[in-house]
Amino acid sequence: MLILKSVDDLLEHIRDVQESVIELSTDSLMKMSNFIEKNHLEIDEEISTSLQYQDIITQQLNASIEAINSMRKSIDIFLHAQKSDENLANDSLKKLQVKFTATLKEAKEKRSRFSGKSAQNSSDSDEIEFF
Amino acid sequence: MPLVIFVDDSETALASTRMVTNSMPIEVKQYTEATVALAEIKAGMKPDLIITDLNMPVMNGLEFLKELRAVSSTSRTPTLMLTTETKVELKEQGKALGLTGWIVKPFNPAQLKQAITRVLRLPA
């Protein structure tokens, strides 16, 4: 099961990179917005939208970090089960695959849900919905 | 001046809304945690409009809305959800809790201003 350990290490690395990207992009945007506010600059629609994309990027990355953490937990459970009883390994492998599939499905659903207006192809008129 | 509170766990999202509302005749308070905003409301703060994000740790926007509706001073306060979330079921849940409207990020600055003006009935 060395291959699974390698997959786990790779997932951990991807998660760490994503967390760094979130931190850097937040820092970058806060510096820009501080500059805009400090100098009382008026922002137009395009700049406002660009600034807001950072929030969407963060949510997308956080959703995939959640999926990575879930997959790593499943790998950990499998590796422990496999250590304690090799006969259970095949059964555990099937369960692992089911969990991976479910996690991936949820992650893809979140990608669509957290894309905001950019994913909806909507016009400006349906941007705000009053009930 | 009417008091508008913004709740969003993202500092960058709050900065974006601040840049849009700073020229409006409103008082703005911003919170990164719904629990903190709720505690201030329970302590006597009376916002005229609440604009909240949905996906937040500790207390999400719908949980916050439910709590707001249980406090007499905010049981009918206009509340807008400002979120990247587009799931219809969640919109329906918000509607059932008396949500005033749903704004999908990234918002158009002019339309956010119009929405606040409309809800607060400010002079156009």
Tab-separated table of C-alpha atoms in Angstrom:
chain	number	residue	atom	x	y	z
A	1	MET	CA	0.000	0.000	0.000
A	2	LEU	CA	2.970	2.285	-0.566
A	3	ILE	CA	1.163	3.832	-3.495
A	4	LEU	CA	-1.571	5.092	-1.182
A	5	LYS	CA	1.023	6.649	1.107
A	6	SER	CA	2.434	8.496	-1.932
A	7	VAL	CA	-1.052	9.668	-2.921
A	8	ASP	CA	-1.582	10.876	0.649
A	9	ASP	CA	1.725	12.794	0.589
A	10	LEU	CA	0.780	14.362	-2.741
A	11	LEU	CA	-2.656	15.392	-1.426
A	12	GLU	CA	-1.014	16.943	1.633
A	13	HIS	CA	1.328	18.912	-0.621
A	14	ILE	CA	-1.537	20.162	-2.835
A	15	ARG	CA	-3.472	21.234	0.258
A	16	ASP	CA	-0.467	23.133	1.635
A	17	VAL	CA	0.058	24.905	-1.708
A	18	GLN	CA	-3.623	25.879	-1.846
A	19	GLU	CA	-3.503	27.269	1.692
A	20	SER	CA	-0.470	29.365	0.742
A	21	VAL	CA	-2.262	30.643	-2.371
A	22	ILE	CA	-5.267	31.702	-0.254
A	23	GLU	CA	-2.972	33.527	2.169
A	24	LEU	CA	-1.037	35.278	-0.598
A	25	SER	CA	-4.094	36.317	-2.597
A	26	THR	CA	-5.815	37.643	0.558
A	27	ASP	CA	-2.693	39.616	1.482
A	28	SER	CA	-2.402	40.965	-2.059
A	29	LEU	CA	-6.017	42.076	-2.207
A	30	MET	CA	-5.983	43.648	1.251
A	31	LYS	CA	-2.953	45.728	0.241
A	32	MET	CA	-4.748	46.898	-2.903
A	33	SER	CA	-7.995	47.695	-1.099
A	34	ASN	CA	-6.115	49.537	1.675
A	35	PHE	CA	-4.428	51.649	-1.003
A	36	ILE	CA	-7.753	52.404	-2.704
A	37	GLU	CA	-9.427	53.356	0.582
A	38	LYS	CA	-6.457	55.354	1.888
A	39	ASN	CA	-6.359	57.441	-1.285
A	40	HIS	CA	-10.149	57.767	-1.483
A	41	LEU	CA	-10.158	56.334	-4.989
A	42	GLU	CA	-13.511	55.537	-6.531
A	43	ILE	CA	-13.749	52.047	-7.995
A	44	ASP	CA	-15.787	51.190	-11.067
A	45	GLU	CA	-17.705	47.986	-11.764
A	46	GLU	CA	-14.752	46.170	-13.344
A	47	ILE	CA	-12.399	46.873	-10.442
A	48	SER	CA	-15.098	45.938	-7.933
A	49	THR	CA	-15.697	42.634	-9.727
A	50	SER	CA	-11.954	41.913	-9.902
A	51	LEU	CA	-11.608	42.501	-6.166
A	52	GLN	CA	-14.534	40.203	-5.446
A	53	TYR	CA	-13.052	37.345	-7.490
A	54	GLN	CA	-10.553	36.826	-4.668
A	55	ASP	CA	-13.419	35.792	-2.396
A	56	ILE	CA	-14.645	33.301	-4.992
A	57	ILE	CA	-11.109	31.917	-5.475
A	58	THR	CA	-10.771	31.451	-1.701
A	59	GLN	CA	-14.098	29.629	-1.441
A	60	GLN	CA	-13.235	27.371	-4.380
A	61	LEU	CA	-9.848	26.494	-2.893
A	62	ASN	CA	-11.346	25.944	0.566
A	63	ALA	CA	-13.905	23.549	-0.930
A	64	SER	CA	-11.140	21.523	-2.598
A	65	ILE	CA	-9.096	21.592	0.642
A	66	GLU	CA	-12.151	20.104	2.375
A	67	ALA	CA	-12.255	17.341	-0.267
A	68	ILE	CA	-8.528	16.652	0.155
A	69	ASN	CA	-8.887	16.413	3.937
A	70	SER	CA	-11.803	14.034	3.519
A	71	MET	CA	-9.839	11.820	1.095
A	72	ARG	CA	-6.793	11.797	3.397
A	73	LYS	CA	-9.010	10.733	6.309
A	74	SER	CA	-10.432	7.881	4.211
A	75	ILE	CA	-6.911	6.762	3.217
A	76	ASP	CA	-5.861	6.824	6.869
A	77	ILE	CA	-8.852	4.694	7.912
A	78	PHE	CA	-8.134	2.234	5.113
A	79	LEU	CA	-4.449	1.923	5.977
A	80	HIS	CA	-5.280	1.220	9.624
A	81	ALA	CA	-7.910	-1.382	8.690
A	82	GLN	CA	-5.521	-3.033	6.278
A	83	LYS	CA	-2.792	-3.221	8.922
A	84	SER	CA	-5.058	-4.907	11.465
A	85	ASP	CA	-6.487	-7.534	9.112
A	86	GLU	CA	-5.204	-8.180	5.617
A	87	ASN	CA	-8.309	-10.233	4.785
A	88	LEU	CA	-10.363	-7.106	5.128
A	89	ALA	CA	-8.166	-5.229	2.691
A	90	ASN	CA	-10.220	-5.942	-0.441
A	91	ASP	CA	-13.457	-4.988	1.246
A	92	SER	CA	-11.847	-1.853	2.646
A	93	LEU	CA	-10.500	-0.941	-0.773
A	94	LYS	CA	-14.029	-1.038	-2.205
A	95	LYS	CA	-15.262	1.191	0.633
A	96	LEU	CA	-12.382	3.564	-0.008
A	97	GLN	CA	-13.349	3.843	-3.664
A	98	VAL	CA	-16.977	4.599	-2.733
A	99	LYS	CA	-15.824	7.340	-0.342
A	100	PHE	CA	-13.488	8.834	-2.954
A	101	THR	CA	-16.286	8.908	-5.524
A	102	ALA	CA	-18.679	10.581	-3.073
A	103	THR	CA	-16.076	13.150	-2.032
A	104	LEU	CA	-15.280	13.989	-5.649
A	105	LYS	CA	-18.978	14.359	-6.469
A	106	GLU	CA	-19.488	16.728	-3.536
A	107	ALA	CA	-16.383	18.737	-4.461
A	108	LYS	CA	-17.603	19.134	-8.054
A	109	GLU	CA	-21.024	20.220	-6.828
A	110	LYS	CA	-19.421	22.835	-4.567
A	111	ARG	CA	-17.321	24.095	-7.478
A	112	SER	CA	-20.507	24.872	-9.338
A	113	ARG	CA	-22.352	26.288	-6.317
A	114	PHE	CA	-19.536	28.580	-5.148
A	115	SER	CA	-18.762	30.085	-8.542
A	116	GLY	CA	-21.124	32.978	-7.993
A	117	LYS	CA	-22.380	34.942	-10.945
A	118	SER	CA	-19.481	33.827	-13.152
A	119	ALA	CA	-20.970	30.332	-13.349
A	120	GLN	CA	-24.530	31.366	-13.935
A	121	ASN	CA	-24.158	33.174	-17.210
A	122	SER	CA	-26.745	35.559	-15.901
A	123	SER	CA	-27.443	39.075	-16.969
A	124	ASP	CA	-27.117	42.062	-14.651
A	125	SER	CA	-30.877	42.236	-14.294
A	126	ASP	CA	-31.153	38.943	-12.411
A	127	GLU	CA	-28.166	39.604	-10.188
A	128	ILE	CA	-30.311	40.673	-7.236
A	129	GLU	CA	-33.365	38.639	-6.454
A	130	PHE	CA	-35.935	40.164	-4.108
A	131	PHE	CA	-38.372	37.815	-2.419
B	1	MET	CA	-28.440	57.822	9.511
B	2	PRO	CA	-29.752	54.292	9.003
B	3	LEU	CA	-27.464	51.579	10.333
B	4	VAL	CA	-26.462	48.829	7.913
B	5	ILE	CA	-24.460	45.857	9.165
B	6	PHE	CA	-22.403	43.589	6.955
B	7	VAL	CA	-21.397	40.101	8.098
B	8	ASP	CA	-18.811	38.181	6.084
B	9	ASP	CA	-15.913	35.985	7.217
B	10	SER	CA	-13.861	37.330	4.294
B	11	GLU	CA	-12.002	40.573	5.058
B	12	THR	CA	-11.595	41.130	1.322
B	13	ALA	CA	-15.349	40.831	0.727
B	14	LEU	CA	-15.969	43.363	3.503
B	15	ALA	CA	-13.418	45.707	1.926
B	16	SER	CA	-15.276	45.442	-1.417
B	17	THR	CA	-18.599	46.375	0.163
B	18	ARG	CA	-16.979	49.185	2.170
B	19	MET	CA	-15.642	50.777	-1.025
B	20	VAL	CA	-19.141	50.749	-2.501
B	21	THR	CA	-21.054	52.055	0.523
B	22	ASN	CA	-18.648	54.745	1.782
B	23	SER	CA	-20.364	57.429	-0.299
B	24	MET	CA	-23.873	56.507	0.861
B	25	PRO	CA	-25.799	58.328	3.611
B	26	ILE	CA	-25.700	55.319	5.910
B	27	GLU	CA	-23.770	54.193	8.974
B	28	VAL	CA	-21.952	50.911	8.320
B	29	LYS	CA	-20.714	48.324	10.793
B	30	GLN	CA	-18.872	45.212	9.628
B	31	TYR	CA	-18.376	41.856	11.320
B	32	THR	CA	-16.322	38.804	10.357
B	33	GLU	CA	-18.364	36.579	12.704
B	34	ALA	CA	-22.145	36.339	12.865
B	35	THR	CA	-21.977	35.424	16.565
B	36	VAL	CA	-20.334	38.774	17.375
B	37	ALA	CA	-22.960	40.722	15.394
B	38	LEU	CA	-25.717	38.726	17.083
B	39	ALA	CA	-24.289	39.433	20.537
B	40	GLU	CA	-24.304	43.190	19.790
B	41	ILE	CA	-27.873	42.991	18.527
B	42	LYS	CA	-28.922	41.172	21.684
B	43	ALA	CA	-27.114	43.890	23.661
B	44	GLY	CA	-29.251	46.586	22.028
B	45	MET	CA	-27.870	47.412	18.575
B	46	LYS	CA	-30.753	48.031	16.151
B	47	PRO	CA	-29.688	47.740	12.524
B	48	ASP	CA	-32.029	49.008	9.804
B	49	LEU	CA	-30.626	46.553	7.279
B	50	ILE	CA	-28.523	43.404	7.639
B	51	ILE	CA	-26.426	42.090	4.750
B	52	THR	CA	-24.823	38.723	5.411
B	53	ASP	CA	-22.721	36.106	3.673
B	54	LEU	CA	-24.014	32.517	3.669
B	55	ASN	CA	-21.022	30.197	3.903
B	56	MET	CA	-19.235	31.125	7.106
B	57	PRO	CA	-17.609	29.018	9.814
B	58	VAL	CA	-19.104	28.852	13.348
B	59	MET	CA	-22.506	30.283	12.311
B	60	ASN	CA	-23.609	30.375	8.675
B	61	GLY	CA	-25.906	32.986	7.139
B	62	LEU	CA	-29.084	30.931	7.456
B	63	GLU	CA	-28.382	30.047	11.095
B	64	PHE	CA	-27.712	33.740	11.713
B	65	LEU	CA	-30.994	34.671	10.026
B	66	LYS	CA	-32.881	32.156	12.167
B	67	GLU	CA	-31.347	33.665	15.317
B	68	LEU	CA	-32.187	37.189	14.118
B	69	ARG	CA	-35.819	36.242	13.634
B	70	ALA	CA	-35.929	34.965	17.226
B	71	VAL	CA	-34.802	38.362	18.609
B	72	SER	CA	-37.753	40.760	18.889
B	73	SER	CA	-35.817	43.835	17.682
B	74	THR	CA	-34.698	42.094	14.456
B	75	SER	CA	-37.626	39.747	13.896
B	76	ARG	CA	-38.657	41.851	10.886
B	77	THR	CA	-35.432	43.670	9.981
B	78	PRO	CA	-34.777	43.559	6.217
B	79	THR	CA	-31.971	41.084	5.544
B	80	LEU	CA	-30.118	40.418	2.303
B	81	MET	CA	-27.913	37.408	1.598
B	82	LEU	CA	-24.735	38.373	-0.289
B	83	THR	CA	-23.070	35.158	-1.393
B	84	THR	CA	-21.329	33.112	-4.081
B	85	GLU	CA	-23.862	30.352	-3.330
B	86	THR	CA	-26.394	29.626	-6.076
B	87	LYS	CA	-28.221	26.548	-4.733
B	88	VAL	CA	-31.992	27.011	-5.151
B	89	GLU	CA	-32.869	24.957	-2.029
B	90	LEU	CA	-30.840	27.345	0.135
B	91	LYS	CA	-32.610	30.356	-1.389
B	92	GLU	CA	-35.927	28.723	-0.529
B	93	GLN	CA	-34.777	28.145	3.058
B	94	GLY	CA	-33.857	31.825	3.291
B	95	LYS	CA	-37.174	32.874	1.835
B	96	ALA	CA	-39.012	30.730	4.381
B	97	LEU	CA	-37.099	32.517	7.153
B	98	GLY	CA	-38.204	35.906	5.839
B	99	LEU	CA	-35.106	36.828	3.864
B	100	THR	CA	-35.601	40.038	1.863
B	101	GLY	CA	-33.395	39.168	-1.092
B	102	TRP	CA	-30.461	37.237	-2.519
B	103	ILE	CA	-27.456	38.898	-4.128
B	104	VAL	CA	-24.940	36.755	-5.988
B	105	LYS	CA	-21.257	37.725	-5.865
B	106	PRO	CA	-19.523	39.321	-7.587
B	107	PHE	CA	-22.068	42.093	-7.144
B	108	ASN	CA	-22.442	45.110	-9.373
B	109	PRO	CA	-21.615	48.175	-7.188
B	110	ALA	CA	-24.421	50.289	-8.676
B	111	GLN	CA	-26.953	47.536	-8.102
B	112	LEU	CA	-25.832	46.954	-4.517
B	113	LYS	CA	-26.286	50.684	-3.895
B	114	GLN	CA	-29.724	50.542	-5.540
B	115	ALA	CA	-30.724	47.551	-3.429
B	116	ILE	CA	-29.720	49.307	-0.192
B	117	THR	CA	-31.465	52.512	-1.341
B	118	ARG	CA	-34.615	50.560	-2.198
B	119	VAL	CA	-34.787	48.558	1.032
B	120	LEU	CA	-34.048	51.577	3.250
B	121	ARG	CA	-36.218	53.867	1.104
B	122	LEU	CA	-33.432	56.414	0.837
B	123	PRO	CA	-33.801	59.310	-1.600
B	124	ALA	CA	-32.604	58.061	-5.012
